[in-house]
Amino acid sequence: MKTLSIDVETYSSVDLGACGLHKYMESNDFEVLLIGYSFDGGPVKVHDCTAPGCWPKDLLDALTDPAVTKTAWNAAFERAAFAHTLGEEMPPEQWSDTMIMALEMGLPGSLAGAGAALGLPEDQLKDPVGKSLIQYFSKPCKPTKTNGGRTRNMPQHDPEKWTLYQRYNKQDVVTEMAIRKKLLPLVDSEQALWCLDQRMNDHGVRIDLPMVRKIVDFDTKRREELQQEARELTGLGNPNSLSQLKPWLAGRGVPVETLRKDDLDQLLGQDLPADVRRVLEIRKALGKTSTAKYGTMLEATCADGRLRGILQFYGANRSGRWAGRIVQTHNLARNSLPDLELARQLTAQGDFDTLETLFGETAFVFSELVRTAFIPSPGCRFCVSDFSAIEARVIAWIAGEQWVLDAFRAGKDIYCETASMMYHVPVVKHGENGELRQKGKIATLACGYQGGVGAMKAMDSSGSIPEDEMQSIVDHWRQANPMIVKLWRDYEAAAKTAIRERRAVRRGIRLPADNLQDREYMARGPVRPYSVREGVTVEFYYKDGNLLVRLPSGRRLCYYHARIRELSGGREQITYMGVNQTTKQWQEVETYGGKIVENIVQATARDCLAEAMTRVAAMGYQIVMHVHDEMIVDVPVEDTEALARINKAMSDPISWAPGLPLRGDGYETAFYRKD
C-alpha cells in the first residue's frame, strides 16, 4: 500500500494549547501555511500554501484516496487541518499516527523527545529552531511602531525566516519517517480502537454554555468580593500573599509555615478567633482552582456548543490508558451535595443568593457542579455505565485469587469480604462488624500492588485508620491474598529472566473447571478445561534491547532499554528508560514486581473498557467521552432499552479473558454526574 508521510504548519489566532485543535481550526483566520510530504519514504517536498497556485495534484489525490495510508506525528491535527481546509472527511481508518506507536513503546510524546530517545543521527532530529519560527509565523504578534502596527507576520515580512520555516517543516517529515522505521506497528485491534477514539473526539460532548457563562460571571464577581473582605479583615494590601499573611496570622496567635489545603483543613478544625477563621475560609474558597474549568469550557467549546478533543489516546504510556486534555475530566470533584439537582437548577437560573443560603460558599458548590456542565445532545439522555471494582477483579483473575473471584461472582461487597478474610469474622456493610469494611476497602486499594504503610497513608486521606494499626492491616491483607503476593514475585522473576536470558517467559492464568461456562458461552459449544500451556498467558520477552509484555488481549507493553542493575548485597533492580512522571524528563526509571503487576492490571482493565466501547459503538450508540472506567453515551430518549444493552456489553464475557467476572453498573441522567 502506498504511504504518504505528512506534516503541516498552520496559523490561527486561537491558542492551540488552551483550546484544543478543533476550536483552533474553527477560527476565521485559520489557514494551512506549509505542507511537508513524502511518498513511500522518498524525497520530502514542501508546498508553500501562501504562494499563488494550486496544491500539487498528487498530494490532493493521495489525501482522499483510501488506498493511500497517511502517516503523521499526532495525526489528529493533520486530519482535522485537511478536513477543515478541503471540506472533505478525513476518515481515521486511512491514517496512522506515529506518535501513538511511540507512546506504545514508552517513548516521549513529542517529536523532538522521541527522536532524541531513539538516538537518531543529527540530520534526522527535529530542528530546534522551530519554536521561534512557530511563534513568529503561526501566532499573532503584538502591534508595535517597529512592525507598523501589524498583528500578524507574513512571509514577506522576513523572507529569510520563511525559508527557514520551510526547512523546518521539511525536517519534521524526515524525523517522523526516521522514528517510524524504528517502531513496532500497532496491532489491528489497537489501530481500530484509535479510529473509534478519533471519531469520539471529533464528535465531542455538548456543554451547557448558558449555565457555564452564569457561573463564570458570578464567580469572577464573587472572588473579588472575597478578596476585598480579606483586605478589610487583615488590613493587608494582598492577603493572598503568604509572606504578608504569615505575620498577620502570627500576630493573631496562629503561627504557620505553609497554608496548603491540608494545612487549612487542620487549622479550621481548631478553635480560632473569628476574624482568623473567616480569613482562612476565604483563602480556602479562593483556592478552589477547579472552578477555572468553566473558563476553559467557554474558551474551548466550538460554535455548535460541543467540546472536542478532551481525551488523549494512549495518554498513559505505561498502561495505555487515556489521559484527559483541555478540561481534564479525569480529576473532576466528586458529587457530595445533598441535592445536586436543586443546586444545578438554581445555578442554571442564576439564583446565587438562594444557592449560597442553601448550600454555602459558591466556590465549593461550583466545584461539584463541573460534571453537570456536560449535557446530552438535544433529544437525548446520558446512559452512564461503569466497571465495578475492575482492578480488583482483574488482579484476582490474573493471580488466581479464587476467594476474591468467588465473591465477585456471587455479587458480594468485596470490601466486606476482604475485611472478613483479614479478620476471620463476618463483616456486613452497615451491619455486623461493619466498622471493619473501611479497613478492607483501604487495604484493597492500597496493598494490591505491593503497597505498604506508605500506600495506606496515601489512600487513607481522611485519617480514619491510626498509623500504628497500618502495618497490621498490611500483614493481614497479604495473608488473606497469598496468590496476589506470589504474583509480585513471579512477574518480577519472569521479567528478570526475559532480560537476562533474552528469551520469552510465559506465565499462565490458571482457570478452574467451574469457569468453563464463560468459555462455552464465547465458543458457542463445549470446550476442554485450560492447562497453563494452552490457556491465557502473560508473556515477557526481550527484543531489540526492550522488555515487552504481551497481555492477554494480545496488546504489548514496552519497557524501553530494560536492564538489570546490580545493587549492594547481591540485590538486583530492573531499570528502563522512561518519562519520569514528576519531572517529565526522559531518564532511567526503576521498577519492581508490584509495579509491573500494577501496569499489567491497569492495562488489562483498560483493554476491558476498550472491548466494551467497541461493542457499544457497534450497536450504533455514540460514546461522547469516558472517565477512568466509566463510559458516557448519548442515547435518544425514546430508546428505553439502551441502558440495559450497554450494561450487558460491559458485563458480557470477553473472548481473551475467560473466567474474568465483569459487571457494568449504570444509570440514566439528564446531565453528567456521579451516581
XYZ file of C-alpha atoms in Angstrom:
675
model
C 0.000 0.000 0.000
C 1.242 3.492 -0.851
C 2.222 5.691 2.094
C 2.085 9.469 2.408
C 4.110 10.933 5.297
C 2.938 14.441 6.028
C 3.308 17.449 8.337
C 1.634 20.869 8.258
C 2.394 24.300 9.678
C -0.663 26.458 10.309
C -1.832 29.833 11.573
C -4.683 30.714 13.931
C -5.299 33.483 16.425
C -6.760 30.915 18.845
C -4.429 29.445 21.478
C -3.955 25.802 20.458
C -2.683 24.644 23.857
C -5.548 26.194 25.806
C -8.426 25.461 23.439
C -7.530 22.302 21.522
C -7.227 21.720 17.804
C -10.948 21.855 16.937
C -11.539 25.358 18.325
C -8.144 26.412 16.932
C -9.195 25.438 13.420
C -12.671 26.900 13.780
C -11.162 30.387 13.893
C -11.974 32.537 10.844
C -8.280 33.224 10.315
C -7.123 29.605 10.461
C -5.095 28.526 7.447
C -2.545 25.934 6.400
C 0.776 27.645 5.667
C 3.140 24.835 4.700
C 2.759 21.165 3.822
C 5.771 18.879 4.000
C 5.191 15.465 2.442
C 6.883 12.356 1.125
C 5.611 9.333 -0.774
C 6.893 5.930 0.345
C 9.939 7.347 2.123
C 11.150 9.282 -0.918
C 12.455 12.871 -1.013
C 10.483 15.322 1.085
C 8.725 18.135 -0.777
C 7.346 21.309 0.784
C 4.339 23.102 -0.646
C 4.010 26.791 0.278
C 0.263 27.355 0.608
C 0.741 31.140 0.893
C 2.192 31.344 -2.641
C -0.075 31.666 -5.693
C -1.135 28.422 -7.352
C -2.971 25.210 -6.586
C -1.925 22.438 -4.271
C 0.020 19.646 -6.015
C -2.385 17.193 -7.666
C -0.530 14.093 -6.399
C -0.911 15.415 -2.840
C -4.611 16.232 -3.209
C -5.339 12.869 -4.791
C -3.473 10.974 -2.057
C -5.279 12.790 0.764
C -8.637 11.472 -0.418
C -7.506 8.098 -1.756
C -8.446 5.248 0.640
C -5.672 3.133 -0.894
C -3.035 5.563 0.449
C -2.093 5.348 4.138
C -1.445 8.803 5.551
C 1.078 8.951 8.426
C 1.862 11.879 10.718
C 3.032 12.708 14.205
C -0.152 13.410 16.190
C -2.195 12.641 13.090
C -5.364 14.064 14.671
C -4.008 17.533 13.885
C -3.295 16.866 10.214
C -6.599 15.026 9.792
C -8.536 17.974 11.194
C -6.499 20.558 9.263
C -7.159 18.926 5.896
C -10.811 18.181 6.693
C -11.351 21.842 7.572
C -9.399 23.251 4.631
C -10.607 20.905 1.900
C -14.132 20.403 3.190
C -13.571 16.649 2.861
C -13.945 13.976 5.510
C -10.609 12.515 6.553
C -11.557 9.026 7.811
C -9.174 7.911 10.562
C -9.159 4.445 9.007
C -6.935 5.911 6.265
C -4.455 7.375 8.741
C -1.746 6.066 11.052
C -0.378 8.048 13.997
C 3.366 7.644 14.565
C 3.070 9.377 17.942
C 0.757 6.612 19.191
C 3.256 3.983 18.037
C 5.966 5.821 20.009
C 3.782 6.105 23.107
C 3.091 2.370 22.994
C 6.867 1.831 23.096
C 7.070 4.018 26.204
C 8.786 6.855 24.336
C 8.170 10.592 24.872
C 5.096 12.034 23.207
C 6.949 14.860 21.461
C 8.657 14.502 18.086
C 11.883 16.009 19.424
C 11.839 13.883 22.581
C 11.169 10.627 20.766
C 13.901 11.306 18.202
C 16.438 12.025 20.923
C 15.383 8.970 22.972
C 15.852 6.744 19.925
C 19.317 8.189 19.331
C 18.610 9.411 15.803
C 21.579 10.922 13.980
C 21.702 14.710 13.974
C 20.487 15.045 10.378
C 17.280 13.189 11.314
C 16.476 15.068 14.535
C 13.815 17.748 14.804
C 15.165 21.220 14.030
C 15.353 23.139 17.354
C 14.859 26.492 15.602
C 11.191 25.668 15.008
C 9.838 27.069 18.260
C 10.823 30.646 17.420
C 9.568 30.293 13.838
C 6.193 28.995 15.034
C 5.991 31.955 17.386
C 6.773 34.334 14.517
C 4.604 32.986 11.688
C 1.930 30.777 13.308
C 0.743 33.036 16.119
C -0.465 36.646 16.312
C 2.172 39.271 17.065
C 1.964 42.444 19.138
C 1.449 45.611 17.128
C 4.399 47.986 17.561
C 5.749 51.100 15.853
C 8.619 48.996 14.517
C 6.363 46.475 12.769
C 3.923 49.100 11.523
C 1.166 48.095 13.921
C 0.524 44.720 12.325
C -0.874 41.810 14.340
C 0.464 39.027 12.146
C 3.796 38.279 10.481
C 3.615 37.185 6.842
C 6.335 35.569 4.673
C 7.215 38.897 3.043
C 7.972 40.442 6.432
C 11.042 38.220 6.816
C 11.856 36.092 3.736
C 14.923 34.555 5.416
C 12.877 33.287 8.335
C 10.243 31.990 5.927
C 12.904 29.959 4.126
C 13.999 28.556 7.497
C 10.372 27.706 8.307
C 10.096 25.675 5.106
C 13.286 23.795 6.028
C 11.883 23.197 9.495
C 8.651 21.809 8.028
C 10.621 19.501 5.746
C 12.784 18.278 8.627
C 9.718 17.324 10.690
C 8.716 14.885 7.950
C 12.266 13.498 7.846
C 12.210 12.985 11.626
C 8.742 11.401 11.657
C 9.738 8.893 8.966
C 13.028 8.054 10.732
C 11.220 7.434 14.024
C 8.526 5.347 12.356
C 11.135 2.966 10.896
C 12.295 2.119 14.433
C 8.861 1.414 15.903
C 6.594 -1.605 16.033
C 3.262 -1.200 14.228
C 0.080 -1.181 16.279
C -1.801 -4.462 16.385
C -5.003 -4.322 14.331
C -7.259 -4.072 17.372
C -5.353 -1.025 18.645
C -5.497 0.701 15.267
C -9.257 0.115 15.166
C -9.579 1.453 18.710
C -7.625 4.587 17.763
C -10.097 5.138 14.911
C -13.007 4.818 17.360
C -11.260 7.297 19.669
C -10.757 9.777 16.823
C -14.420 9.675 15.869
C -15.445 10.129 19.515
C -13.142 13.149 19.919
C -14.308 14.607 16.604
C -17.939 14.273 17.720
C -17.350 15.854 21.130
C -19.688 16.375 24.052
C -22.256 19.140 24.485
C -21.668 21.832 27.119
C -24.394 23.766 28.955
C -22.969 27.127 27.878
C -25.709 29.360 29.378
C -25.112 27.847 32.829
C -21.340 27.993 32.439
C -21.456 31.685 31.489
C -23.552 32.474 34.561
C -21.046 30.642 36.777
C -18.027 32.411 35.267
C -19.635 35.854 35.562
C -20.770 35.315 39.149
C -17.553 33.609 40.264
C -15.430 36.489 38.926
C -17.526 38.969 40.895
C -17.638 36.763 43.999
C -13.875 36.256 44.080
C -13.309 40.000 44.053
C -15.805 40.381 46.919
C -13.957 37.751 48.945
C -10.593 39.379 48.258
C -11.968 42.746 49.361
C -13.402 41.192 52.537
C -9.994 39.640 53.315
C -8.273 43.004 52.762
C -10.693 44.688 55.174
C -10.275 41.967 57.820
C -6.481 41.946 57.685
C -5.586 45.452 56.581
C -3.176 43.854 54.096
C -2.654 45.044 50.542
C -2.600 41.455 49.271
C -3.884 38.897 51.768
C -3.347 36.204 49.098
C 0.399 36.681 49.589
C 1.677 34.139 52.095
C 4.596 36.406 53.015
C 2.096 39.138 54.008
C -0.419 36.818 55.639
C 2.003 34.846 57.846
C 2.951 37.793 60.098
C -0.699 38.790 60.424
C -1.675 35.255 61.471
C 1.245 35.078 63.901
C 0.105 38.376 65.435
C -3.305 36.820 65.982
C -1.743 33.834 67.756
C -1.800 31.443 64.794
C 1.779 30.958 63.550
C 2.057 28.977 60.286
C 4.798 27.994 57.856
C 2.629 26.830 54.960
C -1.036 27.143 54.031
C -1.688 24.216 51.731
C -5.130 22.649 51.548
C -4.301 20.113 54.279
C -2.935 22.908 56.498
C -6.132 24.917 56.046
C -8.330 21.918 56.854
C -6.323 21.226 60.000
C -6.406 24.849 61.165
C -10.128 25.217 60.505
C -10.725 22.210 62.758
C -9.297 24.166 65.695
C -10.660 26.949 67.910
C -9.729 30.199 66.165
C -10.502 33.899 66.549
C -13.485 34.782 64.350
C -11.506 37.049 62.008
C -8.762 34.429 61.549
C -11.324 31.738 60.809
C -13.014 33.904 58.210
C -9.736 34.834 56.503
C -8.762 31.153 56.285
C -12.220 30.246 54.957
C -11.815 32.903 52.269
C -8.366 31.619 51.368
C -9.740 28.088 51.042
C -12.609 29.289 48.838
C -10.274 31.274 46.592
C -8.068 28.195 46.304
C -10.771 26.146 44.552
C -8.980 26.058 41.215
C -11.485 23.561 39.813
C -13.796 26.492 39.058
C -11.249 27.550 36.420
C -12.523 24.616 34.322
C -15.612 26.674 33.497
C -13.476 29.383 31.924
C -11.672 26.742 29.905
C -15.008 25.365 28.705
C -16.022 28.803 27.425
C -12.715 29.206 25.604
C -12.561 25.731 24.085
C -16.169 24.881 23.207
C -16.884 25.065 19.489
C -19.575 27.222 17.877
C -22.078 24.341 17.877
C -21.825 24.063 21.671
C -19.684 20.913 21.695
C -16.321 20.468 23.409
C -13.966 18.281 21.386
C -10.608 16.576 21.778
C -10.784 16.099 25.544
C -9.230 12.616 25.600
C -5.736 11.563 24.541
C -5.427 8.017 23.243
C -2.600 6.138 24.981
C -2.048 9.154 27.234
C -0.564 6.939 29.966
C 2.327 5.283 28.163
C 2.891 2.533 30.720
C -0.664 1.155 30.727
C -2.115 2.678 27.550
C -4.981 4.321 29.399
C -6.493 7.515 28.058
C -5.491 10.861 29.550
C -7.611 13.985 29.945
C -6.984 17.094 27.872
C -8.264 20.691 27.974
C -10.676 20.422 30.955
C -9.037 17.320 32.477
C -12.155 15.230 33.024
C -10.102 12.622 34.908
C -9.775 14.817 38.016
C -13.261 16.240 38.471
C -14.563 16.760 42.016
C -16.956 14.124 43.312
C -20.600 14.997 43.961
C -21.431 15.211 47.681
C -24.112 17.921 47.739
C -27.308 16.786 49.480
C -29.423 17.830 46.469
C -27.259 18.100 43.371
C -30.225 18.601 41.042
C -31.549 21.559 43.039
C -28.095 23.148 43.250
C -27.733 22.822 39.493
C -31.222 24.199 38.854
C -30.562 27.300 41.000
C -27.229 27.827 39.257
C -28.762 27.492 35.793
C -31.383 30.066 36.814
C -28.699 32.406 38.167
C -30.285 32.393 41.650
C -26.993 32.535 43.515
C -28.407 34.093 46.687
C -30.637 31.073 47.282
C -27.805 28.776 46.229
C -25.483 30.236 48.867
C -28.205 30.206 51.530
C -28.926 26.506 50.986
C -25.501 25.121 50.114
C -22.869 27.546 51.438
C -19.959 29.289 49.729
C -20.492 29.136 45.973
C -16.864 28.274 45.110
C -17.331 24.860 46.722
C -20.727 24.351 45.081
C -19.369 25.261 41.643
C -16.532 22.796 42.127
C -19.053 19.974 42.494
C -21.148 21.144 39.547
C -18.352 20.876 36.964
C -19.525 17.414 35.879
C -23.051 18.690 35.358
C -21.889 21.161 32.694
C -21.601 18.153 30.334
C -25.060 17.526 28.895
C -26.610 15.200 26.286
C -27.374 16.208 22.734
C -30.893 17.562 22.061
C -33.442 14.754 22.218
C -31.016 12.518 24.128
C -30.148 11.486 27.655
C -26.889 10.163 29.048
C -26.509 6.486 29.817
C -23.508 6.131 32.101
C -22.026 2.696 32.720
C -19.082 1.918 34.934
C -16.992 -1.187 35.534
C -17.483 -2.163 39.161
C -14.157 -2.597 41.029
C -12.427 -3.504 37.758
C -8.831 -3.520 39.020
C -9.687 -5.722 41.997
C -11.391 -8.156 39.621
C -8.524 -8.190 37.109
C -5.739 -8.699 39.632
C -7.641 -11.563 41.264
C -8.234 -13.140 37.846
C -4.601 -12.867 36.776
C -3.308 -14.104 40.130
C -5.908 -16.840 40.570
C -7.078 -15.466 43.953
C -10.104 -17.731 43.981
C -11.968 -16.423 47.017
C -11.986 -12.918 45.520
C -13.328 -14.218 42.204
C -15.985 -16.234 44.035
C -17.026 -13.116 45.968
C -17.410 -11.108 42.771
C -19.348 -13.877 41.040
C -21.704 -14.075 43.990
C -22.287 -10.308 43.833
C -20.818 -9.723 47.291
C -19.287 -6.482 48.604
C -15.563 -7.004 48.022
C -14.524 -4.654 50.832
C -16.651 -6.547 53.359
C -15.329 -9.862 52.053
C -11.734 -8.621 52.238
C -12.201 -7.458 55.830
C -13.825 -10.783 56.661
C -10.846 -12.716 55.228
C -8.408 -10.462 57.056
C -10.059 -10.662 60.475
C -11.854 -14.041 60.204
C -15.229 -12.639 61.257
C -18.414 -11.852 59.286
C -18.454 -8.255 58.019
C -21.708 -6.703 56.809
C -21.991 -3.199 55.393
C -23.941 -1.110 57.949
C -24.313 -4.299 59.965
C -22.291 -6.859 61.904
C -18.642 -5.730 62.253
C -19.432 -3.043 59.661
C -16.710 -0.801 61.051
C -14.116 -3.180 59.563
C -15.313 -2.539 55.995
C -13.335 0.708 55.756
C -10.145 -1.160 56.622
C -10.950 -3.764 53.990
C -11.550 -1.026 51.426
C -8.342 0.871 52.104
C -6.346 -2.350 52.194
C -7.824 -3.475 48.850
C -6.947 -0.163 47.211
C -3.530 0.302 48.839
C -1.974 -3.147 49.087
C -2.693 -4.825 45.734
C 0.465 -3.557 44.073
C 2.908 -4.385 46.878
C 1.939 -1.254 48.789
C 2.813 -0.970 52.464
C 2.223 1.589 55.194
C 3.145 4.469 52.880
C 0.459 3.419 50.405
C -2.025 3.049 53.251
C -1.338 6.611 54.405
C -1.760 7.956 50.889
C -5.037 6.087 50.409
C -6.463 6.982 53.835
C -6.694 10.709 53.171
C -9.344 11.139 55.877
C -7.062 9.687 58.558
C -9.646 7.090 59.579
C -7.021 4.460 60.474
C -4.430 5.112 63.232
C -0.894 4.869 61.891
C 0.084 2.261 64.468
C -2.565 -0.101 63.033
C -1.456 0.177 59.430
C 1.321 -2.393 59.367
C -1.015 -4.922 60.959
C -3.602 -4.246 58.226
C -0.938 -4.688 55.523
C 0.114 -8.001 57.091
C -3.485 -9.207 57.375
C -4.229 -8.306 53.753
C -1.156 -10.146 52.475
C -2.019 -13.236 54.495
C -5.532 -13.174 53.041
C -4.272 -12.776 49.435
C -1.338 -15.195 49.062
C -1.783 -15.641 45.291
C -1.527 -11.902 44.661
C 1.586 -11.705 46.838
C 3.022 -14.607 44.851
C 2.178 -12.767 41.617
C 4.508 -9.883 42.535
C 7.432 -12.281 42.904
C 6.530 -14.329 39.818
C 6.286 -11.347 37.485
C 9.480 -9.747 38.737
C 11.302 -13.058 38.272
C 9.805 -13.510 34.792
C 10.876 -10.017 33.761
C 14.416 -10.571 35.023
C 14.679 -13.930 33.269
C 13.467 -12.434 29.971
C 16.031 -9.627 30.203
C 18.918 -11.753 31.394
C 18.426 -14.736 29.095
C 16.952 -12.871 26.093
C 14.046 -15.300 25.807
C 10.292 -15.460 26.198
C 8.853 -16.343 29.604
C 5.167 -17.200 29.845
C 3.091 -17.000 32.998
C -0.237 -18.792 32.746
C -3.523 -17.665 34.203
C -4.952 -20.785 35.799
C -8.648 -21.194 35.166
C -10.555 -23.698 37.309
C -13.002 -26.082 35.673
C -16.033 -24.311 37.117
C -15.278 -21.284 34.919
C -15.967 -23.244 31.754
C -19.373 -21.635 31.342
C -17.848 -18.319 30.226
C -15.644 -20.038 27.669
C -18.508 -22.172 26.398
C -20.596 -19.021 26.028
C -17.899 -17.447 23.839
C -17.240 -20.668 21.891
C -20.958 -21.460 21.491
C -20.265 -25.056 22.496
C -18.328 -27.437 24.782
C -14.645 -26.783 25.416
C -11.896 -28.532 27.371
C -10.536 -27.136 30.662
C -7.449 -24.998 30.166
C -3.987 -26.034 31.118
C -1.413 -23.300 31.673
C 0.265 -24.192 28.375
C -2.830 -23.784 26.208
C -4.633 -21.211 28.313
C -4.461 -17.459 28.762
C -0.963 -16.155 29.438
C 1.035 -13.051 30.130
C 4.264 -13.302 28.158
C 7.513 -11.481 28.922
C 10.041 -11.288 26.108
C 13.100 -9.297 25.104
C 13.512 -7.697 21.693
C 15.927 -5.066 20.376
C 17.016 -4.146 23.883
C 13.471 -3.744 25.197
C 11.396 -5.767 27.647
C 7.966 -6.380 26.136
C 4.946 -7.826 27.877
C 2.194 -9.394 25.800
C -1.100 -9.009 27.632
C -3.999 -11.492 27.490
C -5.663 -9.173 24.948
C -2.662 -9.502 22.609
C -1.556 -5.895 23.135
C 2.032 -5.111 24.176
C 3.547 -3.106 26.981
C 7.110 -1.914 26.471
C 9.879 -1.140 28.954
C 12.330 0.645 26.702
C 16.029 -0.229 27.003
C 15.379 -2.517 30.001
C 18.364 -3.620 32.069
C 19.147 -5.343 35.365
C 21.270 -3.211 37.651
C 23.390 -4.816 40.348
C 22.860 -3.354 43.817
C 24.795 -3.804 47.035
C 24.323 -7.058 48.888
C 23.766 -9.034 45.704
C 20.367 -7.487 45.067
C 19.145 -6.654 41.581
C 16.968 -3.848 40.250
C 15.078 -3.736 36.941
C 15.525 -0.393 35.188
C 14.317 1.025 31.891
C 14.260 4.383 30.128
C 11.039 6.292 30.549
C 9.402 9.638 31.213
C 9.636 10.494 34.901
C 6.057 11.266 35.968
C 7.220 14.001 38.341
C 9.953 15.764 36.359
C 8.576 14.800 32.895
C 12.197 14.147 31.884
C 13.422 11.162 29.860
C 15.591 9.219 32.276
C 16.308 5.856 33.844
C 13.343 4.571 35.833
C 13.287 1.733 38.357
C 10.579 -0.874 38.683
C 9.761 -3.966 40.725
C 7.264 -6.802 40.925
C 4.333 -4.906 42.399
C 4.737 -2.051 39.945
C 4.912 -4.418 36.980
C 1.720 -6.087 38.239
C 0.078 -2.669 38.525
C 0.999 -1.828 34.918
C -0.360 -5.144 33.657
C -3.565 -4.988 35.703
C -4.343 -1.394 34.726
C -3.525 -2.156 31.096
C -5.820 -5.189 31.128
C -8.597 -3.154 32.768
C -8.133 -0.583 30.002
C -8.420 -3.345 27.405
C -11.687 -4.471 29.004
C -13.024 -0.925 28.617
C -11.809 -0.900 25.002
C -13.701 -4.132 24.344
C -16.875 -2.676 25.877
C -16.522 0.583 23.930
C -16.134 -1.361 20.698
C -19.292 -3.334 21.459
C -21.315 -0.234 22.356
C -20.144 1.628 19.237
C -21.036 -1.404 17.097
C -24.610 -1.165 18.436
C -24.797 2.296 16.878
C -24.565 4.273 20.114
C -22.479 7.465 20.295
C -19.908 7.451 23.097
C -19.212 11.111 23.882
C -16.480 10.554 26.474
C -15.229 8.197 29.132
C -13.688 8.865 32.523
C -11.429 6.223 34.069
C -13.510 3.007 33.817
C -16.796 4.772 33.084
C -18.447 5.285 29.686
C -20.812 8.189 28.932
C -23.136 7.558 25.991
C -25.566 9.846 24.141
C -28.836 7.927 23.773
C -32.135 9.043 22.187
C -34.817 9.460 24.866
C -37.137 7.046 23.085
C -34.611 4.195 23.308
C -35.792 2.675 26.587
C -33.607 -0.449 26.302
C -30.272 1.372 25.893
C -29.013 1.236 29.482
C -29.672 -2.494 29.816
C -27.923 -3.138 26.500
C -24.907 -1.005 27.455
C -24.585 -2.619 30.890
C -24.760 -6.033 29.212
C -21.986 -5.019 26.801
C -19.881 -4.111 29.843
C -20.691 -7.376 31.637
C -20.556 -10.000 28.875
C -17.554 -12.360 28.830
C -14.518 -11.324 26.789
C -13.033 -13.945 24.484
C -9.461 -13.351 25.654
C -10.429 -13.182 29.346
C -12.429 -16.337 30.133
C -13.411 -16.529 33.777
C -12.968 -12.802 34.451
C -16.156 -11.758 36.293
C -17.114 -8.361 34.869
C -20.016 -6.187 35.878
C -21.269 -2.919 34.434
C -23.303 -0.680 36.722
C -25.179 2.143 35.073
C -27.746 4.886 35.369
C -29.563 7.402 33.188
C -29.243 11.139 33.693
C -30.085 14.475 32.095
C -26.572 15.735 32.865
C -23.283 14.085 33.757
C -22.816 13.286 37.442
C -21.634 10.545 39.744
C -24.480 8.247 40.745
